[in-house]
PDB file of C-alpha atoms and ligand atoms in Angstrom:
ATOM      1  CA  UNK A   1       0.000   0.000   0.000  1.00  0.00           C
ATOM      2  CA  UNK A   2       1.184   3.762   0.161  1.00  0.00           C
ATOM      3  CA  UNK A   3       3.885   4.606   1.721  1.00  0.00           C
ATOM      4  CA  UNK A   4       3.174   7.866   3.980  1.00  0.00           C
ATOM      5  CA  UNK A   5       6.413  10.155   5.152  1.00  0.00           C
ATOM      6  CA  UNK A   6       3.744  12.205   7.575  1.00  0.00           C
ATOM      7  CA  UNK A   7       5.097  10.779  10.524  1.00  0.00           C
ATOM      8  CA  UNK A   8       8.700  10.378   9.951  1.00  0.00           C
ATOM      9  CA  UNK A   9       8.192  14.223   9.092  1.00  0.00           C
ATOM     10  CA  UNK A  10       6.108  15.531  11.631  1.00  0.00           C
ATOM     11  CA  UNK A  11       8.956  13.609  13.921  1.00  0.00           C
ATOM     12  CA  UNK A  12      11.895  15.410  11.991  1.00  0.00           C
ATOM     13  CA  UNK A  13       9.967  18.849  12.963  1.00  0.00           C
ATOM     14  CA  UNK A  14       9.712  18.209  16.103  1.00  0.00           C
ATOM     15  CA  UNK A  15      13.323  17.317  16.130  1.00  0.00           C
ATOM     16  CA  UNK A  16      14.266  20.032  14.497  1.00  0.00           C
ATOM     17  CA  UNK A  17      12.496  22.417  16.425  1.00  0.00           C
ATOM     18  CA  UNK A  18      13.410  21.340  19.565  1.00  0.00           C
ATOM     19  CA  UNK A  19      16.937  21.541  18.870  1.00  0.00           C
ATOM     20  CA  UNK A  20      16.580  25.040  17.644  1.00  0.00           C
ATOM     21  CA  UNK A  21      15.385  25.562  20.756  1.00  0.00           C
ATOM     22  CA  UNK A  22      19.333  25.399  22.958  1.00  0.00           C
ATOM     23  CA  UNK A  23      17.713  22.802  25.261  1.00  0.00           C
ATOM     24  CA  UNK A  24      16.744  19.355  23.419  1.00  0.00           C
ATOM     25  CA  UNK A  25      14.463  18.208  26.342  1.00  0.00           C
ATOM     26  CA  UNK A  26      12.398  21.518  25.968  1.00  0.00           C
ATOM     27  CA  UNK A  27       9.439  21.739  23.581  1.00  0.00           C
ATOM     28  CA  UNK A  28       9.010  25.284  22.033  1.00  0.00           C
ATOM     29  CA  UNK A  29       7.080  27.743  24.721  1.00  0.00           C
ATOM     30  CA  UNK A  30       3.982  27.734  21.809  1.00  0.00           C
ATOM     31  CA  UNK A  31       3.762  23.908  22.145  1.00  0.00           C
ATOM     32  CA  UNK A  32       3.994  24.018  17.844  1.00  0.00           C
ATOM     33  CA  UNK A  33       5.907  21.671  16.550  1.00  0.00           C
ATOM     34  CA  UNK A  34       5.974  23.505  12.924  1.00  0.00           C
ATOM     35  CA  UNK A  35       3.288  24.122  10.680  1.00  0.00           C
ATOM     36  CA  UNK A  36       4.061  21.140   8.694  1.00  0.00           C
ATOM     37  CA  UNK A  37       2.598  19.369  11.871  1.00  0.00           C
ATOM     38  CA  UNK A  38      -0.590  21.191  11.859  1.00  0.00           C
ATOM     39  CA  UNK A  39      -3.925  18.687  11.579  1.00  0.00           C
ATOM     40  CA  UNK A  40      -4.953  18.316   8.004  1.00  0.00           C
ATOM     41  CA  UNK A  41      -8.276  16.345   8.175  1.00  0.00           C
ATOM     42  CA  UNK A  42      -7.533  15.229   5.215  1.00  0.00           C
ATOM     43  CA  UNK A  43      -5.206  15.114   2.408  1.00  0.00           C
ATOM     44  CA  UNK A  44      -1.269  15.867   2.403  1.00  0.00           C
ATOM     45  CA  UNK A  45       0.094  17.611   5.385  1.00  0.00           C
ATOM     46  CA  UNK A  46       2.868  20.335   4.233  1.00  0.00           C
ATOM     47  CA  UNK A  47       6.332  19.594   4.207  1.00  0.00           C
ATOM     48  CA  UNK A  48       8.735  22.343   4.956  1.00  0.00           C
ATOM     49  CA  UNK A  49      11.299  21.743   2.026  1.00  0.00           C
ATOM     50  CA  UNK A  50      12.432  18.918  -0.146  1.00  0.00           C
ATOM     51  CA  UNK A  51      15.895  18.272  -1.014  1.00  0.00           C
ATOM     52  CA  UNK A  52      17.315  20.847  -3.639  1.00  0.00           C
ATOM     53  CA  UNK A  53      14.345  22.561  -4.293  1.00  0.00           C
ATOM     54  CA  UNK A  54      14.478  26.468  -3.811  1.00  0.00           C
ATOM     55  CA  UNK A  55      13.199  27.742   0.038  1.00  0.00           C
ATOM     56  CA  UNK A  56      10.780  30.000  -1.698  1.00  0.00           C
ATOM     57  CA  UNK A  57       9.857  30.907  -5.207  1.00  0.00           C
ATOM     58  CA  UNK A  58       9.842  33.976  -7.109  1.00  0.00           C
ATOM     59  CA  UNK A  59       6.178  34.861  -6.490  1.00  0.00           C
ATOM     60  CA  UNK A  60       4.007  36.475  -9.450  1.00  0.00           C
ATOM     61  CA  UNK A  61       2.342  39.898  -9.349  1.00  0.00           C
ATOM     62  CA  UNK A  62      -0.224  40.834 -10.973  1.00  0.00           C
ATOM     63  CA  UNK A  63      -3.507  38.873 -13.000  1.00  0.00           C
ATOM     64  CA  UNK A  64      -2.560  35.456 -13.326  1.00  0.00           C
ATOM     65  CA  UNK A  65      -4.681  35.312 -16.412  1.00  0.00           C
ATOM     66  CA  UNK A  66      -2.430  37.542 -18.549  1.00  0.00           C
ATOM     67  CA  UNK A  67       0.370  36.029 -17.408  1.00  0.00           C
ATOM     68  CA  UNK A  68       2.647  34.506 -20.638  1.00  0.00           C
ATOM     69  CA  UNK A  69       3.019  30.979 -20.042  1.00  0.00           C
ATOM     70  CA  UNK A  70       5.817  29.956 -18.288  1.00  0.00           C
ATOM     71  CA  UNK A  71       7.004  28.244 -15.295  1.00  0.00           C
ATOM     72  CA  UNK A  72       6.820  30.899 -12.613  1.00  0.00           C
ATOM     73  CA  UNK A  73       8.788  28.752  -9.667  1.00  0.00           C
ATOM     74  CA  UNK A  74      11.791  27.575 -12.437  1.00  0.00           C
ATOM     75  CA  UNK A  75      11.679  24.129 -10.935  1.00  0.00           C
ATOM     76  CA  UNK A  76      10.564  21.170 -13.323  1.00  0.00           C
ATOM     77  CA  UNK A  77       9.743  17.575 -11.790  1.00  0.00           C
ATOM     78  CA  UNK A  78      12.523  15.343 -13.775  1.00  0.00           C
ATOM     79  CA  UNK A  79      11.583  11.772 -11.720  1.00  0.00           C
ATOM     80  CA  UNK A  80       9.426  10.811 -14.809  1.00  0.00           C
ATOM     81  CA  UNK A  81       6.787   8.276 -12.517  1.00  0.00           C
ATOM     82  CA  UNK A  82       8.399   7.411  -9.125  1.00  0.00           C
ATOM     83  CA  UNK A  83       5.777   7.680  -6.705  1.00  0.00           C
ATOM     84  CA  UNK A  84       6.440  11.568  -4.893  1.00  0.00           C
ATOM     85  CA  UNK A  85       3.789  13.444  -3.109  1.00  0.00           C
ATOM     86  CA  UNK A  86       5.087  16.144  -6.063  1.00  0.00           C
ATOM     87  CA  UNK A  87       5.112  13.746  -8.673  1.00  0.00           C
ATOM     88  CA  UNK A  88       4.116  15.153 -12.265  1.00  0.00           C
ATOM     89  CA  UNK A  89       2.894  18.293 -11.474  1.00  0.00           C
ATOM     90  CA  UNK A  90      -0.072  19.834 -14.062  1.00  0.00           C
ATOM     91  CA  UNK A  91      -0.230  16.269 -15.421  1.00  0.00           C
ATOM     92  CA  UNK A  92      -4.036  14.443 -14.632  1.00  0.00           C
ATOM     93  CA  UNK A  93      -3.418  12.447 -11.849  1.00  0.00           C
ATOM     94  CA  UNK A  94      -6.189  10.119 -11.620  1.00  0.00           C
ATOM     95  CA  UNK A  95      -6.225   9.398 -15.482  1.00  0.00           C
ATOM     96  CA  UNK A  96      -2.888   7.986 -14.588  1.00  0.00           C
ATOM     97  CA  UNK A  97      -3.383   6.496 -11.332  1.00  0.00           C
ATOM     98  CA  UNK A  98      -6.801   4.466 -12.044  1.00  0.00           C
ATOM     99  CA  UNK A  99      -4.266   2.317 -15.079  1.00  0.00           C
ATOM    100  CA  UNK A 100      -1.800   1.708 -12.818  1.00  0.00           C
ATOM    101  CA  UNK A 101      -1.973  -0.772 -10.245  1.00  0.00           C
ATOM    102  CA  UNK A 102       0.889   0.247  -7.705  1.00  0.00           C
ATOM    103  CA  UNK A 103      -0.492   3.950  -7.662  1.00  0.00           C
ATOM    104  CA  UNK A 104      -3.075   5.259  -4.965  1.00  0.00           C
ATOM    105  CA  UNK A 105      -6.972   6.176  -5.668  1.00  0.00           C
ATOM    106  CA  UNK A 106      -7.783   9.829  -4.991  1.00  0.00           C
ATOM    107  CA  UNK A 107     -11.103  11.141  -5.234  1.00  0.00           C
ATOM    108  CA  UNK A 108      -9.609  14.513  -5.888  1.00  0.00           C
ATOM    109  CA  UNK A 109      -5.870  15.259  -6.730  1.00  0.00           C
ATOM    110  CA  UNK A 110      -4.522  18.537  -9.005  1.00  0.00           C
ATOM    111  CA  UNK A 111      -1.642  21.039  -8.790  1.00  0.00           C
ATOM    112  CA  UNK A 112      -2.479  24.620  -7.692  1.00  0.00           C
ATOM    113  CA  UNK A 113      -0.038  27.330  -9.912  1.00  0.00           C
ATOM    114  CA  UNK A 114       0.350  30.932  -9.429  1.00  0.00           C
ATOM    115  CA  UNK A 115       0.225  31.707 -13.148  1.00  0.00           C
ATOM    116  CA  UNK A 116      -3.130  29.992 -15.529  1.00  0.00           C
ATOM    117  CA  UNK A 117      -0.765  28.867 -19.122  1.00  0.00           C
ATOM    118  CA  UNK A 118       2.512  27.006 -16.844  1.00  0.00           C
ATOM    119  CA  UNK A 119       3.406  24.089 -18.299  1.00  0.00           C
ATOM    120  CA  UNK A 120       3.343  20.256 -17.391  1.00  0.00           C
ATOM    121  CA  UNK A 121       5.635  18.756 -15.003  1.00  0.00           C
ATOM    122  CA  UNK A 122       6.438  22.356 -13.958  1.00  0.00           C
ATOM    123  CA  UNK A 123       6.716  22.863 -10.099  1.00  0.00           C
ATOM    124  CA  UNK A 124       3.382  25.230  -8.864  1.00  0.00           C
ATOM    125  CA  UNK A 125       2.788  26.224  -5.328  1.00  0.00           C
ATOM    126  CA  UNK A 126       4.852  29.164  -4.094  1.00  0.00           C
ATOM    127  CA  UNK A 127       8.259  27.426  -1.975  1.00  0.00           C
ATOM    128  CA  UNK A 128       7.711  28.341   1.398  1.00  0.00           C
ATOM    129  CA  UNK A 129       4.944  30.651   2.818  1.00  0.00           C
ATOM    130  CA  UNK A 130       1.117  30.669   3.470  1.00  0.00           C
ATOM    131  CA  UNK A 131      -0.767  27.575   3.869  1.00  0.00           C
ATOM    132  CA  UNK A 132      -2.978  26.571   0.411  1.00  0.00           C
ATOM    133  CA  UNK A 133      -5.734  24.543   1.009  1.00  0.00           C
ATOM    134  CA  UNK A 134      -7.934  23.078  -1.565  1.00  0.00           C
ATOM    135  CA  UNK A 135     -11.286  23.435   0.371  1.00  0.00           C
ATOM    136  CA  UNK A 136     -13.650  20.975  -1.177  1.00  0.00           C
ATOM    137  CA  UNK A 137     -17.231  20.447  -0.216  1.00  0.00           C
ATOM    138  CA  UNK A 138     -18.577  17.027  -1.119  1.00  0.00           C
ATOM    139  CA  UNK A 139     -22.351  16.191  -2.015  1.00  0.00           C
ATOM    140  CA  UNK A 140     -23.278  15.898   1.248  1.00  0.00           C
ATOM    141  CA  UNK A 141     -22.232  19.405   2.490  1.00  0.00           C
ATOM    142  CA  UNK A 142     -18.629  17.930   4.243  1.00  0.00           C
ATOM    143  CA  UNK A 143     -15.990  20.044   3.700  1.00  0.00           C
ATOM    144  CA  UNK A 144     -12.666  18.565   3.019  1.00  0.00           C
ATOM    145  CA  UNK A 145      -9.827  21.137   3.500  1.00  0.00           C
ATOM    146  CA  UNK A 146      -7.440  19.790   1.626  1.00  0.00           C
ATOM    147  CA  UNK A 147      -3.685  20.927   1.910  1.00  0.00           C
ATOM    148  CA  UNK A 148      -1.602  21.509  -1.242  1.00  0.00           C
ATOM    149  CA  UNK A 149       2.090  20.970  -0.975  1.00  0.00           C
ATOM    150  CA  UNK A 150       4.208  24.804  -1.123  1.00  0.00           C
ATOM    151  CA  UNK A 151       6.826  22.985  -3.144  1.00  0.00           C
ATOM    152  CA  UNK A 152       4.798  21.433  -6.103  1.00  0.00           C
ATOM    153  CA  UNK A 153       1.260  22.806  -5.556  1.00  0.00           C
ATOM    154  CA  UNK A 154       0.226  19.418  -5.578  1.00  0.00           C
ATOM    155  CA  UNK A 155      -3.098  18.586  -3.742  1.00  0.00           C
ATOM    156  CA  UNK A 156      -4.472  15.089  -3.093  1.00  0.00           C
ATOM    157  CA  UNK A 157      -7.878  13.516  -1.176  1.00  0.00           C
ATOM    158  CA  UNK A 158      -7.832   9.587  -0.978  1.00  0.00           C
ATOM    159  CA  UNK A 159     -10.968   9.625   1.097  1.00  0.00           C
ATOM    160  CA  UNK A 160     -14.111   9.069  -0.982  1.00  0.00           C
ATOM    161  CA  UNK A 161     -16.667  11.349  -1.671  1.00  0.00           C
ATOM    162  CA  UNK A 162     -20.076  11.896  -2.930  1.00  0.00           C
ATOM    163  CA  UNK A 163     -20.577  13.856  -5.799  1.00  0.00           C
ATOM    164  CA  UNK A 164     -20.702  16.666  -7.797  1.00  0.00           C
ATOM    165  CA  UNK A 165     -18.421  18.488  -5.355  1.00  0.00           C
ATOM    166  CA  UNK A 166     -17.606  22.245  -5.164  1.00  0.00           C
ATOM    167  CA  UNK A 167     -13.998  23.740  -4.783  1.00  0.00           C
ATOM    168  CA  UNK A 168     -12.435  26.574  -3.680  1.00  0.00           C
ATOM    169  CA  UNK A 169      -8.336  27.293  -3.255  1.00  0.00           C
ATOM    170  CA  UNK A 170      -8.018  29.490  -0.152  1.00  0.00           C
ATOM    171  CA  UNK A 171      -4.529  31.351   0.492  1.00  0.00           C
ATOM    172  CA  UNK A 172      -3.532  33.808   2.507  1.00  0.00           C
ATOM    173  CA  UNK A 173      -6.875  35.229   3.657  1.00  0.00           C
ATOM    174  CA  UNK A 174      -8.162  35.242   0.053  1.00  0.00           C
ATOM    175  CA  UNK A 175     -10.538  32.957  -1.530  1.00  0.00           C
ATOM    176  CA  UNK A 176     -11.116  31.605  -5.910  1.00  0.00           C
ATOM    177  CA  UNK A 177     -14.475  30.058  -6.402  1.00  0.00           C
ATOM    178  CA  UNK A 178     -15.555  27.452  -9.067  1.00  0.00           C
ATOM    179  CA  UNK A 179     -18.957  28.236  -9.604  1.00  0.00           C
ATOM    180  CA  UNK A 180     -19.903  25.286 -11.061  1.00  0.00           C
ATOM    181  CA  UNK A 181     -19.854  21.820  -9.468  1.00  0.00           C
ATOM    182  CA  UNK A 182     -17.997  19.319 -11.058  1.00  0.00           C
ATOM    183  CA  UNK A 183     -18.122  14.887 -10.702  1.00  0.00           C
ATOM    184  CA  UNK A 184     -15.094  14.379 -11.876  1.00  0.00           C
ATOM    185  CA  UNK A 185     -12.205  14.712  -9.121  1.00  0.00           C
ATOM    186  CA  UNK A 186      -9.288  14.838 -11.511  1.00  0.00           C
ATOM    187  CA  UNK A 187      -9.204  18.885 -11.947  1.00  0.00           C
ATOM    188  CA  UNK A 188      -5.643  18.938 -14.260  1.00  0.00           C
ATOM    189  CA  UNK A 189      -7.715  17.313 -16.856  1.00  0.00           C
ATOM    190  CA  UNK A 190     -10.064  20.545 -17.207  1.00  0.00           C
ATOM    191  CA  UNK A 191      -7.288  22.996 -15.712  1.00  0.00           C
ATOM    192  CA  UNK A 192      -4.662  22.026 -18.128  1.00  0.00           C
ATOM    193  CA  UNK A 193      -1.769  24.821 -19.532  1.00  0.00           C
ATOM    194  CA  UNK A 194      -4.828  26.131 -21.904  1.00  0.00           C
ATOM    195  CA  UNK A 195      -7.908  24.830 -20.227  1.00  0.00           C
ATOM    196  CA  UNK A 196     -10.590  22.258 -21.300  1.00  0.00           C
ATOM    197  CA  UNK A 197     -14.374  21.285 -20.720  1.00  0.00           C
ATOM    198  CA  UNK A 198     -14.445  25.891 -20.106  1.00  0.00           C
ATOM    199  CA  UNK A 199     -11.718  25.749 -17.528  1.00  0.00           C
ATOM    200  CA  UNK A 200      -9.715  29.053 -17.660  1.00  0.00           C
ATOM    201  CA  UNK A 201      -6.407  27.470 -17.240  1.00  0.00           C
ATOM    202  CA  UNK A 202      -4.656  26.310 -14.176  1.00  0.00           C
ATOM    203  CA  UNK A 203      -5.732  26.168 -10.709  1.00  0.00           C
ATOM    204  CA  UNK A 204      -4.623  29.651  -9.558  1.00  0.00           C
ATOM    205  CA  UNK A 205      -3.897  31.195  -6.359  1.00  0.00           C
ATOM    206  CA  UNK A 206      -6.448  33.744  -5.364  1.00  0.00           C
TER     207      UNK A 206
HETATM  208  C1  HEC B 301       1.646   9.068 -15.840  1.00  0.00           C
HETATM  209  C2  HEC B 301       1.278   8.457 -14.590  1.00  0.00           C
HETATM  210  C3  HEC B 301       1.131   9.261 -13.319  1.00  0.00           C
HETATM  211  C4  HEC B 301       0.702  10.547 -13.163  1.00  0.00           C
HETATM  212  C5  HEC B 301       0.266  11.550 -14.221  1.00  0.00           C
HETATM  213  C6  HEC B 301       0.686  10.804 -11.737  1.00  0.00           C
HETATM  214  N1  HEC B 301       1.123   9.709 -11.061  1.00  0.00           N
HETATM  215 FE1  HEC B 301       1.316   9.539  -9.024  1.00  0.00          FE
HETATM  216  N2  HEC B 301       1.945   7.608  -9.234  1.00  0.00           N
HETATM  217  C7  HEC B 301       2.121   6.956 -10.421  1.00  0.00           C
HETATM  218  C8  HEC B 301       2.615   5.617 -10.158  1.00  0.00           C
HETATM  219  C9  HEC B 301       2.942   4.566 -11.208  1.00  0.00           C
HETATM  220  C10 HEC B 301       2.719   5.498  -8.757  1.00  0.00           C
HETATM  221  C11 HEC B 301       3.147   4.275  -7.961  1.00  0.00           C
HETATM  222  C12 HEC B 301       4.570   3.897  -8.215  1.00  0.00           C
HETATM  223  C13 HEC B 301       5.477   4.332  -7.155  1.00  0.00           C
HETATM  224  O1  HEC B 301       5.041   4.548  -6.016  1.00  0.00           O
HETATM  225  O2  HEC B 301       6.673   4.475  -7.447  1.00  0.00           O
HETATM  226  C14 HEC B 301       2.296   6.771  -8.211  1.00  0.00           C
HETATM  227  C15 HEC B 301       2.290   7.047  -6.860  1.00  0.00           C
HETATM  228  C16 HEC B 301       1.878   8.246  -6.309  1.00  0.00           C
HETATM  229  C17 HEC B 301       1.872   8.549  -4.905  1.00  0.00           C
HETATM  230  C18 HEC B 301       2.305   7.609  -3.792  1.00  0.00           C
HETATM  231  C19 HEC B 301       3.742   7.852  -3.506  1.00  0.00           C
HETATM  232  C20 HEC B 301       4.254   6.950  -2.403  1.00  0.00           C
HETATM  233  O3  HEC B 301       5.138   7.414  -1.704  1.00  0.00           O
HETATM  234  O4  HEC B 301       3.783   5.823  -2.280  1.00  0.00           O
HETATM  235  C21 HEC B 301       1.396   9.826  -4.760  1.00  0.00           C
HETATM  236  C22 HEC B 301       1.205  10.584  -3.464  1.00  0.00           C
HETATM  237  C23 HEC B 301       1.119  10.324  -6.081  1.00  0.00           C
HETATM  238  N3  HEC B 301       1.428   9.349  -6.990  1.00  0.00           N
HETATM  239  C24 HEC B 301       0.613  11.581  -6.349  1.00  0.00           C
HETATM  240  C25 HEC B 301       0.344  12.058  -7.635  1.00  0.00           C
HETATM  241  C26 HEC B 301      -0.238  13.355  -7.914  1.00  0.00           C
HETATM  242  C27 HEC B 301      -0.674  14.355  -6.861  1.00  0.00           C
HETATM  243  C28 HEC B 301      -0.312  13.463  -9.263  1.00  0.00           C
HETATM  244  C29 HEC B 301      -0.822  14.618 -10.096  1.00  0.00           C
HETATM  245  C30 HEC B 301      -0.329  15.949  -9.819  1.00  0.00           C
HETATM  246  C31 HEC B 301       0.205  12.229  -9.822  1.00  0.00           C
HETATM  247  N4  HEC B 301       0.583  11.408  -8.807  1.00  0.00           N
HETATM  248  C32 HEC B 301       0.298  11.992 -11.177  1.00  0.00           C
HETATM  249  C33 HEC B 301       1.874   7.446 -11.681  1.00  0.00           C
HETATM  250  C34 HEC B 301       1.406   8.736 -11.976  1.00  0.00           C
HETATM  251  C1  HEC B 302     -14.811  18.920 -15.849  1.00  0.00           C
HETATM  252  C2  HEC B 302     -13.949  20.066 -15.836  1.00  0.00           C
HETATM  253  C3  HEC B 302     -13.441  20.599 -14.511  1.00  0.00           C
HETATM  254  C4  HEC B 302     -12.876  19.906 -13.477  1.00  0.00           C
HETATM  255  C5  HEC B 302     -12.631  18.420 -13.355  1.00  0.00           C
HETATM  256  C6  HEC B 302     -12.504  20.892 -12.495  1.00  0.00           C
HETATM  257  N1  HEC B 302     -12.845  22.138 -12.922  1.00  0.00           N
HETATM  258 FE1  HEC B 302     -12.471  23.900 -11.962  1.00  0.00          FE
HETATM  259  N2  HEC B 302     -13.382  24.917 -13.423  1.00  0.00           N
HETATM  260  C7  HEC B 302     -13.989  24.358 -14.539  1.00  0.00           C
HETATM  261  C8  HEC B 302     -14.680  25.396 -15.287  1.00  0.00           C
HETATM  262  C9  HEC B 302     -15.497  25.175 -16.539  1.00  0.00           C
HETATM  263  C10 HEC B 302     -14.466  26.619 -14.602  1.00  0.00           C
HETATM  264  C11 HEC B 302     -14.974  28.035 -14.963  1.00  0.00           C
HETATM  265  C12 HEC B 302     -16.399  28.223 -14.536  1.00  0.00           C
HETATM  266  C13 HEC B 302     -16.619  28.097 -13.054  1.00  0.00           C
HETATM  267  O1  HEC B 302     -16.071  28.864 -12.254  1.00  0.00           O
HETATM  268  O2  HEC B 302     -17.336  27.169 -12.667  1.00  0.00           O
HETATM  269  C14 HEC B 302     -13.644  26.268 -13.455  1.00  0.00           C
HETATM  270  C15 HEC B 302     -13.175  27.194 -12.550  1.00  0.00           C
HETATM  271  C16 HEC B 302     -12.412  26.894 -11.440  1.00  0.00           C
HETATM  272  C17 HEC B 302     -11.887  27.865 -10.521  1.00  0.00           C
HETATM  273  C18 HEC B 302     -12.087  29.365 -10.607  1.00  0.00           C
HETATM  274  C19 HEC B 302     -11.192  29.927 -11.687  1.00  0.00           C
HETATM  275  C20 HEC B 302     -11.177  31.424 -11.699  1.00  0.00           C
HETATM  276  O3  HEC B 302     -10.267  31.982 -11.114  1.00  0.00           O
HETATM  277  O4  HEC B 302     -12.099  32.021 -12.253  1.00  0.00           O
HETATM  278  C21 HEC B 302     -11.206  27.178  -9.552  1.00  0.00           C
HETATM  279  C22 HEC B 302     -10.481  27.765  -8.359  1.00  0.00           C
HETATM  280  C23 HEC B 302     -11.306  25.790  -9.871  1.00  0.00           C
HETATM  281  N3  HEC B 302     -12.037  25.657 -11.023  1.00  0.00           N
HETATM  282  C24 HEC B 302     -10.761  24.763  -9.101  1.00  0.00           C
HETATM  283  C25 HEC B 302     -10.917  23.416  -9.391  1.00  0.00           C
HETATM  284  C26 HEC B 302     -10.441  22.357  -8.536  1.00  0.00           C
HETATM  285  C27 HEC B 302      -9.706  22.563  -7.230  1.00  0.00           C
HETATM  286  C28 HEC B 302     -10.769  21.193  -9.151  1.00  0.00           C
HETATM  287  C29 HEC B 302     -10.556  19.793  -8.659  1.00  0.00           C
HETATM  288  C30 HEC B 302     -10.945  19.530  -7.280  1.00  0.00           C
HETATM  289  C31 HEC B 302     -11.438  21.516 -10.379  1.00  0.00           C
HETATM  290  N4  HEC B 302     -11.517  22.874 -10.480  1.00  0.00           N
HETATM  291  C32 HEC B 302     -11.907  20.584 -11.285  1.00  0.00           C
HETATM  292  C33 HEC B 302     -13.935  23.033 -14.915  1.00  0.00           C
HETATM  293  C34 HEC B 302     -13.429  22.006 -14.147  1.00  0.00           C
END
């Protein structure tokens, strides 16, 4: 089944920030143990960095509609299908995942981007900063706040849900509605580099 780092990095957190504190028996005066350990109810929790990727990307100003299309955090997934919580970025995840065997069922996966044309396999999500949650509310009125990883924009819910859902991307105090509600979960394959189905482009940032 899937493997699932959230411990081992909720655990490296807390050793980390305990250590930053000077005395390794003390937990921080807050009680936090990092944001990355903050409850998700569902969905990925964040993870503060990964390897070689930059600490925070350069982060677009302006109407993400008019943007050229480019790839706004420089960084471009090379690992081709190895399982990664930032695997493939832009690229339909569910299309994929329901033909392969080894790879998980989401009801909902996508990649949130700061800019609406970036390209596939192109890093979204903003580095390091603000929470983004994919807040999705299912068929039954349950929300699912979903979180999407700073380092790929990637977003995932294996819990299933009735649908049509509805979906918002909240960020930094600011909200960006989809008015209409939508059955299928797999939201790259509508918010592709140009759009499909009447998609506008990527999932954006509010
Ligand atoms: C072209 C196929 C393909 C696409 C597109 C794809 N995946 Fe995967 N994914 C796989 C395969 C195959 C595996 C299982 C193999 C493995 O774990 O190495 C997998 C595994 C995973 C895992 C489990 C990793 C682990 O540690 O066990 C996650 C999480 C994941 N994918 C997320 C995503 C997300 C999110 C997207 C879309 C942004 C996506 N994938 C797009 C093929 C794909
Ligand atoms: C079947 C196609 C389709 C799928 C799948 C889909 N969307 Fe959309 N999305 C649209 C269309 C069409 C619009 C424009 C009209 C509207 O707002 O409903 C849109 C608009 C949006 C907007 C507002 C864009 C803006 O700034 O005006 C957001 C945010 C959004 N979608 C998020 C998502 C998320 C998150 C998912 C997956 C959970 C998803 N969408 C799945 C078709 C889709």
């Amino acid at each position: 089944m899937m493997h699932r780092p959230r411990a081992s990095l909720a655990l490296a957190s807390l050793v980390a920030s305990l250590s930053a504190c000077g005395d390794p028996m003390m937990p921080p005066s807050d009680g936090s143990v990092g944001m990355d350990a903050a409850p998700t109810p569902d969905g990925a929790a964040p993870m503060p960095d990964v390897g070689s990727m930059p600490d925070a990307y350069p982060r677009f100003m302006g109407d993400p509609f008019m943007a050229p299309p480019q790839c706004t955090s420089g960084s471009m997934w090379t690992s081709g299908n190895r399982g990664s919580d930032h695997m493939n970025p832009g690229v339909p995840c569910i299309q994929c995942h329901t033909s392969v065997r080894a790879a998980p069922v989401f009801s909902v996966a996508g990649t949130v981007y700061q800019t609406a044309r970036e390209p596939n396999n192109c890093y979204g999500g903003i580095g390091s900063g603000p929470q983004i949650t994919v807040e999705i509310t299912d068929a039954m009125g349950t929300v699912h706040n979903v979180a999407a990883f700073g380092t790929s924009g990637n977003f995932y819910l294996e819990r299933i849900i009735p649908t049509p859902y509805r979906a918002r991307v909240i960020f930094d105090g600011r909200a960006r509605v989809m008015n209409t509600p939508q059955t299928n979960g797999d939201c790259n394959a509508c918010h592709g580099a140009t759009g499909s189905m009447g998609a506008p482009g990527r999932i954006v940032l509010p």
